[in-house]
Tab-separated table of C-alpha atoms in Angstrom:
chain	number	residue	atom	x	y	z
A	904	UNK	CA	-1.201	5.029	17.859
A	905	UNK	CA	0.369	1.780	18.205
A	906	UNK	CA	4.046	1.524	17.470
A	907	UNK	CA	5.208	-2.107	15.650
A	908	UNK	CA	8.789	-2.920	14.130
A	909	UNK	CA	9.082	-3.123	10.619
A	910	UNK	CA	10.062	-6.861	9.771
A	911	UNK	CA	12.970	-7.461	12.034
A	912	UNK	CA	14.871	-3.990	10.827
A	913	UNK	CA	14.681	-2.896	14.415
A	914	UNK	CA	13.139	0.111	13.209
A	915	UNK	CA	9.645	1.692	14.850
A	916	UNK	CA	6.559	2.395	12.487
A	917	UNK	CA	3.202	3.244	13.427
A	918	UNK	CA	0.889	0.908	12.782
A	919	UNK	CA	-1.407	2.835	10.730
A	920	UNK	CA	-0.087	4.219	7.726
A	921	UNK	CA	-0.904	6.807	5.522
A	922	UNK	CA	-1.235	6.937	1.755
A	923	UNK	CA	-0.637	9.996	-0.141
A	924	UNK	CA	-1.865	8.986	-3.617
A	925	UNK	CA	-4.240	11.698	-4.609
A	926	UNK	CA	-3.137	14.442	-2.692
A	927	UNK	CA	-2.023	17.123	-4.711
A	928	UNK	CA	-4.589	16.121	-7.636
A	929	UNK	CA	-8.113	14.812	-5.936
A	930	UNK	CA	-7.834	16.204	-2.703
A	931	UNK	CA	-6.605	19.457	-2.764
A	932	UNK	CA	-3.487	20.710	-0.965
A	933	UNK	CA	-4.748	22.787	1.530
A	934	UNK	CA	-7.134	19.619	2.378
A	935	UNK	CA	-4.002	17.296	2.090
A	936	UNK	CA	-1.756	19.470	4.452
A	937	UNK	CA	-4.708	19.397	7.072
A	938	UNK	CA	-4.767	15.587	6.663
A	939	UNK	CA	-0.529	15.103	7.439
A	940	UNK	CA	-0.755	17.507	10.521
A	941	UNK	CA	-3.393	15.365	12.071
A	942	UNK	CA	-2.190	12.420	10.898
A	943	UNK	CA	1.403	13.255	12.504
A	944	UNK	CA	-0.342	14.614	16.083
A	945	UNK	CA	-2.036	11.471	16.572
A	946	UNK	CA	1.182	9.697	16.264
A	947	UNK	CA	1.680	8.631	12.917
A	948	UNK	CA	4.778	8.234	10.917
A	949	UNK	CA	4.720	6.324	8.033
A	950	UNK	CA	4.011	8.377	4.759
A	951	UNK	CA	3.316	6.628	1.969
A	952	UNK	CA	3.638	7.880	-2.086
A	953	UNK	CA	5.026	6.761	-5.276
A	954	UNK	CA	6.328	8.925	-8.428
A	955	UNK	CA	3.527	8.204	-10.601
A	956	UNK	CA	1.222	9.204	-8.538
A	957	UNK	CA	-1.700	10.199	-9.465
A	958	UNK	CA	-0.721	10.978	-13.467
A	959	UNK	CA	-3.864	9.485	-13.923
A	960	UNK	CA	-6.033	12.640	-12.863
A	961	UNK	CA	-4.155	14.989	-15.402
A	962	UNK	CA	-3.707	14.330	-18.752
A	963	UNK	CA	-0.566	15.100	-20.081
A	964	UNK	CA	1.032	14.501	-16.833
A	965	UNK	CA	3.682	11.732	-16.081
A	966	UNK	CA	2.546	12.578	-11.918
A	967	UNK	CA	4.931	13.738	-9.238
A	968	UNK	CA	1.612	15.644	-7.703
A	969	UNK	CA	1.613	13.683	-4.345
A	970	UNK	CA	5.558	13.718	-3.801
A	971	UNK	CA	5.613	17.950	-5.051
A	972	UNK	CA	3.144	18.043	-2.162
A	973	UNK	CA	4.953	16.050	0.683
A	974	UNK	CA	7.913	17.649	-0.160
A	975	UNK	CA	6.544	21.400	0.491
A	976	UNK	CA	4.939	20.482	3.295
A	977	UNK	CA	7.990	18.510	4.715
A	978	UNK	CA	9.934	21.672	3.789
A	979	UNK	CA	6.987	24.115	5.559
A	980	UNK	CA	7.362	21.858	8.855
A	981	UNK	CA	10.202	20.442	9.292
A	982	UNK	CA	8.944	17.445	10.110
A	983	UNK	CA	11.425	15.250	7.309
A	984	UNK	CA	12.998	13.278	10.638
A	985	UNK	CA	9.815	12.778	12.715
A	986	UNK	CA	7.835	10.871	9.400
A	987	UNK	CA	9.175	7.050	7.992
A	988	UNK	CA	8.878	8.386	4.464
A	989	UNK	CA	8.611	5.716	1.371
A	990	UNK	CA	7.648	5.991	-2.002
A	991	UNK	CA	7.978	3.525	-5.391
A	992	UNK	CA	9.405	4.103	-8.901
A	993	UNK	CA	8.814	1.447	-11.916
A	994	UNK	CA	4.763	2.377	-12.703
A	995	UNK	CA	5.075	5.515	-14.822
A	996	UNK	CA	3.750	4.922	-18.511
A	997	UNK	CA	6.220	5.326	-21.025
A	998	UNK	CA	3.709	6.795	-23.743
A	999	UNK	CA	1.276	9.197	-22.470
A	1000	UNK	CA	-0.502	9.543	-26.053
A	1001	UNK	CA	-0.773	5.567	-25.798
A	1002	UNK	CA	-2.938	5.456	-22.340
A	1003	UNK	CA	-4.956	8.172	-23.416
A	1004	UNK	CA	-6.789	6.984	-26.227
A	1005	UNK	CA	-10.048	8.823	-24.985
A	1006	UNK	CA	-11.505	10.719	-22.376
A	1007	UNK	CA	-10.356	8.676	-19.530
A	1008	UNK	CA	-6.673	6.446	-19.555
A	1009	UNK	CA	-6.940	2.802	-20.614
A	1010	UNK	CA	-5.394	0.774	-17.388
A	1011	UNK	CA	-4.737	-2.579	-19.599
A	1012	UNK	CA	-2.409	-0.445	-21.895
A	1013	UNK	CA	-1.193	0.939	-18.879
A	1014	UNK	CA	0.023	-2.067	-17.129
A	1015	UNK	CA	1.525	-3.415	-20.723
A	1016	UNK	CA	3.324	-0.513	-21.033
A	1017	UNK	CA	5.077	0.916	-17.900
A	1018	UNK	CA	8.720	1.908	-17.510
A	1019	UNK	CA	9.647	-1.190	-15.110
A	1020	UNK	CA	12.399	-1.553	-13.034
A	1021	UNK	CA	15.541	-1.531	-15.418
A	1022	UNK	CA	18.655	-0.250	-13.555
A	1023	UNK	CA	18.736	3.142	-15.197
A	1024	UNK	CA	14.958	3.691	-14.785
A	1025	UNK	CA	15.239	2.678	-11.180
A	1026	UNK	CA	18.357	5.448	-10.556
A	1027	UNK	CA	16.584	7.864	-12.216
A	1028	UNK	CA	13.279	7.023	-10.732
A	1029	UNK	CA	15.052	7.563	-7.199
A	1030	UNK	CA	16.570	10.739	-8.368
A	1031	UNK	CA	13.383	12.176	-9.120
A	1032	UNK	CA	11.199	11.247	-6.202
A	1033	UNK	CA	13.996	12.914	-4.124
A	1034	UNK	CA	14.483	16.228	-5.952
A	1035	UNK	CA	10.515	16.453	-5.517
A	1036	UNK	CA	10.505	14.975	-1.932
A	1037	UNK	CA	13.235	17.900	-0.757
A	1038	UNK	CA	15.157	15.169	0.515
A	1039	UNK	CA	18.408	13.504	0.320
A	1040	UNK	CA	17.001	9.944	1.141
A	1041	UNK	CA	13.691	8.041	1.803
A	1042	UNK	CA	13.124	5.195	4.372
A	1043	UNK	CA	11.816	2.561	2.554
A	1044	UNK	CA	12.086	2.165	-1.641
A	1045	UNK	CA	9.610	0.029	-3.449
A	1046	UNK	CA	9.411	-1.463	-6.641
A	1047	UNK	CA	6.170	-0.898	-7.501
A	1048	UNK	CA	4.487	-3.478	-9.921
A	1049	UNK	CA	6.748	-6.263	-10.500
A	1050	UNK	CA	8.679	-5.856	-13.684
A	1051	UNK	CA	8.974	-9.574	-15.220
A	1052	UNK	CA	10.623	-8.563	-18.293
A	1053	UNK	CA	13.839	-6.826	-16.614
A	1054	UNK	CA	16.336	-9.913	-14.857
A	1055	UNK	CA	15.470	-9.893	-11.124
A	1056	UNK	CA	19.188	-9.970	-10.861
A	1057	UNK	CA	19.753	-6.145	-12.665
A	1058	UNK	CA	16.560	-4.619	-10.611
A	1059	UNK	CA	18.264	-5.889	-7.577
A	1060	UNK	CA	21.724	-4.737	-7.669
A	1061	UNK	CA	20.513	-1.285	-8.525
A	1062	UNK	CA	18.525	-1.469	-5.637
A	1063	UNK	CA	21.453	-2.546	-3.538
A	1064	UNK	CA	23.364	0.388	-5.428
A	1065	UNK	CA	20.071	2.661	-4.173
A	1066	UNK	CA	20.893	1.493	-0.485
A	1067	UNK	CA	24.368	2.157	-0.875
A	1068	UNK	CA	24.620	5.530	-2.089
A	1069	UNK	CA	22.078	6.525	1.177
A	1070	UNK	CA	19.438	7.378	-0.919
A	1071	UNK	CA	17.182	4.737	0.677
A	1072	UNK	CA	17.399	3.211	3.702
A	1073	UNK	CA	15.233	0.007	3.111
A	1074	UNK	CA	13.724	-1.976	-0.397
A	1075	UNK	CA	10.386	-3.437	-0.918
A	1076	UNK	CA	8.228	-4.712	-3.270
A	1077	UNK	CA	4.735	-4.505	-3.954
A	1078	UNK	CA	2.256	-5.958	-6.609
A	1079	UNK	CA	4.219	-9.631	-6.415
A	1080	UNK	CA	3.189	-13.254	-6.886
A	1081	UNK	CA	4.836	-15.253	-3.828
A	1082	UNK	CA	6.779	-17.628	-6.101
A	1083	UNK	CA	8.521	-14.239	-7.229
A	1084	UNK	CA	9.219	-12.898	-3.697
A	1085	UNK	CA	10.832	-16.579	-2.764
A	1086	UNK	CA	13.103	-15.859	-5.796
A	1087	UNK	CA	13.926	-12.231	-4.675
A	1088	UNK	CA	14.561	-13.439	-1.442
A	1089	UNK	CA	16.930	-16.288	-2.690
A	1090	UNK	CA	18.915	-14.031	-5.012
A	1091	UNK	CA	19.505	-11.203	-2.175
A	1092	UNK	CA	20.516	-13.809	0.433
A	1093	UNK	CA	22.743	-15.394	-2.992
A	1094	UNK	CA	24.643	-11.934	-3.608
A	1095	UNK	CA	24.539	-10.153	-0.168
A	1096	UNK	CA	22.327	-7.672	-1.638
A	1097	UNK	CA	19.237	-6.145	0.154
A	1098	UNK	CA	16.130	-7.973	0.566
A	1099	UNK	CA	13.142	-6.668	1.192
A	1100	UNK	CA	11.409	-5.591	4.280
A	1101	UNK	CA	7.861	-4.524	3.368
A	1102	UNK	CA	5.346	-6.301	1.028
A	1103	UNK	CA	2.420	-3.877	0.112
A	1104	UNK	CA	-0.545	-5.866	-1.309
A	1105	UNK	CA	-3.787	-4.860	-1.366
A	1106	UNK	CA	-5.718	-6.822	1.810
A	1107	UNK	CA	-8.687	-6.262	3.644
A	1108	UNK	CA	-11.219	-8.750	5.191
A	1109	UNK	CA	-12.723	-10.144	2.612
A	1110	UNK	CA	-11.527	-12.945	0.924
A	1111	UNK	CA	-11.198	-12.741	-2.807
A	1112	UNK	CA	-13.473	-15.046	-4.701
A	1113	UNK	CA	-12.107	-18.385	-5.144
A	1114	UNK	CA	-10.839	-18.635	-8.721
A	1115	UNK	CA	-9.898	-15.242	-9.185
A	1116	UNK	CA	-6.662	-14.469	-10.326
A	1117	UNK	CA	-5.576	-10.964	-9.166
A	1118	UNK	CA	-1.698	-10.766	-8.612
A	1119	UNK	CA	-2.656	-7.594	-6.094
A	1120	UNK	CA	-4.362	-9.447	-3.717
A	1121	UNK	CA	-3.312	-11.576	-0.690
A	1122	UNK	CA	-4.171	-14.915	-1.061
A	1123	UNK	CA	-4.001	-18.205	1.590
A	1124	UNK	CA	-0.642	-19.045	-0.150
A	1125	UNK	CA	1.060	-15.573	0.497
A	1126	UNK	CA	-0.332	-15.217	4.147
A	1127	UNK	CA	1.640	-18.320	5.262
A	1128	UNK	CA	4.432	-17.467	3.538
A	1129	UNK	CA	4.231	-13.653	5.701
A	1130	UNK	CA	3.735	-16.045	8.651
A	1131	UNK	CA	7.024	-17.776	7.773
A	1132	UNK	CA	8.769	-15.115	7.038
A	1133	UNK	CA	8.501	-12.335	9.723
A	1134	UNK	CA	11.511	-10.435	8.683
A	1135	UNK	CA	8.712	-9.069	5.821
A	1136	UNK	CA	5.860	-7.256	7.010
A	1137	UNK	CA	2.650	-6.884	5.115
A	1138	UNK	CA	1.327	-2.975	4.088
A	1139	UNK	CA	-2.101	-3.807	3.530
A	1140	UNK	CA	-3.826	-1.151	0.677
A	1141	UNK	CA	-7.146	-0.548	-0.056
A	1142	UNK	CA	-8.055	-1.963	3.632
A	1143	UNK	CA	-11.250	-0.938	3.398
A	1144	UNK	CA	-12.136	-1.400	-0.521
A	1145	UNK	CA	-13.353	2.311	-1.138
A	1146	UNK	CA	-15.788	2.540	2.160
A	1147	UNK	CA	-17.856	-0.425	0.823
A	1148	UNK	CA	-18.010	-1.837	4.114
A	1149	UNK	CA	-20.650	0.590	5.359
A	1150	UNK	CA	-23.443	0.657	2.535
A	1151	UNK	CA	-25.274	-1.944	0.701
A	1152	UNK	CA	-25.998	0.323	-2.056
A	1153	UNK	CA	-22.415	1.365	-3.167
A	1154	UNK	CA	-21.073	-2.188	-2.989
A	1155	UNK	CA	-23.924	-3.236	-5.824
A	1156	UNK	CA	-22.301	-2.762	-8.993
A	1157	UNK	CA	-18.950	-1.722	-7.077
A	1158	UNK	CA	-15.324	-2.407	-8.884
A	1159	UNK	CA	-13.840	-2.911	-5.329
A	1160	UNK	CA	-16.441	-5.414	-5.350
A	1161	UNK	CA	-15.979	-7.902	-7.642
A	1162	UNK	CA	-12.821	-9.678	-6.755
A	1163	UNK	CA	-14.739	-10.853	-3.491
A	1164	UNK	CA	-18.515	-11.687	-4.537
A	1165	UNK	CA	-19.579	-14.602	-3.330
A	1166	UNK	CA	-21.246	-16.593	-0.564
A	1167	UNK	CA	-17.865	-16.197	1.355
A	1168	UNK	CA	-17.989	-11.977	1.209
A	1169	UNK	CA	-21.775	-12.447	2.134
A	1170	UNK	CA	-21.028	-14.372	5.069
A	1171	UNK	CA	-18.308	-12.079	6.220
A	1172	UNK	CA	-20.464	-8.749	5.714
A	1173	UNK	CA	-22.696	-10.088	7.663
A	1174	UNK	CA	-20.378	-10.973	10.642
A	1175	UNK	CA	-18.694	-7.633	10.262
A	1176	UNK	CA	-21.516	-5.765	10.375
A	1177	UNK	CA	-22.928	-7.529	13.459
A	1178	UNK	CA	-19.553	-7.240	15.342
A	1179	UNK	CA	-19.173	-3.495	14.240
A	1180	UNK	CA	-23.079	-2.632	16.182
A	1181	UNK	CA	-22.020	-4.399	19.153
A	1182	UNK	CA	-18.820	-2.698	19.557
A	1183	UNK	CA	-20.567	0.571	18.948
A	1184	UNK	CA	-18.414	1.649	15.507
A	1185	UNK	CA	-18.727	1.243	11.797
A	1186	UNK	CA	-18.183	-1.307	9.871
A	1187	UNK	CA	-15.216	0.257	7.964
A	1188	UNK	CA	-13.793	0.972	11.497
A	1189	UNK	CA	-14.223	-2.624	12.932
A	1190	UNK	CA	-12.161	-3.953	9.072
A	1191	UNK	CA	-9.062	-1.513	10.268
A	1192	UNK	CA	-9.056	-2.572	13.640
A	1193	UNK	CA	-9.368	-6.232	12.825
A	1194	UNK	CA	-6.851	-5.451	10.551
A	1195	UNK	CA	-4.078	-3.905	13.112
A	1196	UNK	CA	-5.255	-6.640	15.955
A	1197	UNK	CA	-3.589	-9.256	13.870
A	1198	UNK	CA	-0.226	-10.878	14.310
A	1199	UNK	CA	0.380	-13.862	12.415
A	1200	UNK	CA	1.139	-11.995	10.016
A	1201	UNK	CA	1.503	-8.710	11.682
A	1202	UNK	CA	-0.244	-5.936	9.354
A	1203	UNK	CA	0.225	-2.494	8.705
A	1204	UNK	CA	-3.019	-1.068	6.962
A	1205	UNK	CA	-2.063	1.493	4.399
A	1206	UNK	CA	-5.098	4.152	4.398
A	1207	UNK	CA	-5.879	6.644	1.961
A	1208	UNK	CA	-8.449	8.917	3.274
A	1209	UNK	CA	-9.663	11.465	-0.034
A	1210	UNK	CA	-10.849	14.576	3.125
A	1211	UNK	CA	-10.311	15.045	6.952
A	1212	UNK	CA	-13.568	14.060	7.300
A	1213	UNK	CA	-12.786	10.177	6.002
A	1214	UNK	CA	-9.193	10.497	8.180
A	1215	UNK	CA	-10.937	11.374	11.351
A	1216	UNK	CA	-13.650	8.665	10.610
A	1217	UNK	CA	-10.567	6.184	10.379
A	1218	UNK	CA	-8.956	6.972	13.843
A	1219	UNK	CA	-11.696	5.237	16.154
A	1220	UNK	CA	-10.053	2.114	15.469
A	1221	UNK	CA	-7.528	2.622	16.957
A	1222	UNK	CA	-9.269	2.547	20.366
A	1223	UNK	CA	-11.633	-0.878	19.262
A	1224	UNK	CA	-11.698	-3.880	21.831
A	1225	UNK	CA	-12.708	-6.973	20.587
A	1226	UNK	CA	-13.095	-9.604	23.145
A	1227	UNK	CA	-11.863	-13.090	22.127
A	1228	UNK	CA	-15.490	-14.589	21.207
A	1229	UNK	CA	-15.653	-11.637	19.073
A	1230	UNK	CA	-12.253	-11.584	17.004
A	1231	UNK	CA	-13.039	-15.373	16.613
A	1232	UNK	CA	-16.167	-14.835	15.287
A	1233	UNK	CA	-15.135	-12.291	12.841
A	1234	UNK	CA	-12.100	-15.210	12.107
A	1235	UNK	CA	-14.288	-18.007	11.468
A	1236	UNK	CA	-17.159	-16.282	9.336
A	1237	UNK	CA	-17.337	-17.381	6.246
A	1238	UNK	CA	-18.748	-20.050	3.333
């Protein structure tokens, strides 16, 4: 597992990271403890969670699941100082009865309609994810969806209080437009408070379809602004867009899907699937490695395997050679 530095903190992360958002609900924790003991042998450290996770696979529930279930096993293992653990606080619905209108939650009320990242909500956020984590701190804090309605100037002192109490060691944000990041950035810098280390967007290698609006996902703009900024390294979710990568069949009609469709995505399919035979892996496999071979901007892909089975399929990458014709091949394909 390849070690990188996390912006210019000095500190060491691995460069594969691992998401935790459905243990504890979709995969089931004797599954989920299997998945952090390999993960951790093969030299992996950074844990990834958030406290609403997954409230969206119980009804009635607010979540916690994922961070009940680090914290046990954390508490089984004693592995709290060998692991770079982070979670997020501000996307917990405030109305459970309002989400739920039917059999399944309604995401557009969802996103109207969580907590934020107020000052109180962010202390007490904290609070919680630690009393379920079983620990006195976490490594890196995130504000989870950006919260437009709170000042940038109250979510950011409370942060800074966050940091100074020791109850997290590091901020970032995830779920940002650029032009809000720049203002972040300016503020912090303005009141000596903080600034963020870690930007987790969702980024794979497809390129979303031109037009699209999707404040989620990495566009042109925000990869030269990583590029500029180095002090802020990217956490790339959903790396792989739910496995699409290796079938035709579950990418027709696939929601991972539709941000990307286009003569671009085609083109790029087809160069990642040609790369991915001669190199002698998968196509999902070849998207992680070309993923972790970058470095301007340096990315950390955040992956969230649902069984062992998908972890294990994940690790190969780690061992992929591309020669140069190759990476600039995959680099240059495209409409």
């Amino acid at each position: 597992m390849k070690i990188v530095e996390l912006g210019r903190t000095g500190e060491q992360i691995s460069q594969l990271a691992l998401g935790c958002m459905i243990m504890g609900t979709v995969t089931p924790e004797d599954e989920a403890v299997a998945i952090l003991d390999r993960y951790v042998e093969a030299g992996g450290n950074v844990l990834d969670t958030a406290d609403c996770y997954a409230w969206w696979e119980e009804r009635g529930s607010y979540g916690g699941h994922s961070e009940e279930l680090i914290g046990r096993w954390l508490a089984r293992t004693g592995r709290r100082e060998e692991v770079f653990l982070t979670t997020k606080g501000s996307a917990v619905p405030r109305d459970l009865d309002a989400v739920w209108p039917g059999g399944r939650p309604d995401w557009e009320i969802a996103y109207r309609t969580f907590v934020g990242a107020g000052a109180t909500t962010l202390r007490e956020a904290i609070d919680g994810s630690l009393r379920r984590l079983g620990t006195d701190h976490v490594d890196l804090y995130y504000v989870h969806v950006d919260d437009r309605t709170t000042p940038l100037e109250e979510t950011l002192e409370a942060l800074a209080g966050i940091v100074q109490a020791g109850k997290a060691r590091y901020i970032g944000w995830s779920n940002v437009r650029t032009w809000r990041m720049e203002r972040i950035r300016q503020l912090c810098a303005q009141h000596g408070w903080p600034a963020p280390v870690a930007l987790q967007q969702q980024h794979s290698y497809l390129r979303r379809r031109a037009g699209h609006r999707h404040v989620s996902i990495v566009d042109d703009e925000q990869l030269d602004y990583l590029r500029a900024h180095d002090d802020l390294t990217l956490v790339a979710y959903s790396p792989i867009l739910k496995g699409i990568y290796d079938d035709p069949e579950k990418r027709r009609g696939h929601g991972a899907m539709e941000p990307y469709l286009g003569p671009d995505a085609d083109a790029r399919l087809a160069a990642i699937v040609e790369v991915a035979a001669e190199v002698g892996v998968t196509p999902n496999t070849l998207v992680l490695a070309w993923l972790m071979h970058q470095n301007s901007p340096a990315i950390v892909p955040l992956i969230g395997p649902r069984t062992l089975q998908q972890f294990e399929a994940a690790l190969p990458a780690l061992d992929v050679k591309l020669t140069d014709e190759q990476f600039t091949r995959l680099d240059t394909a495209g409409a």
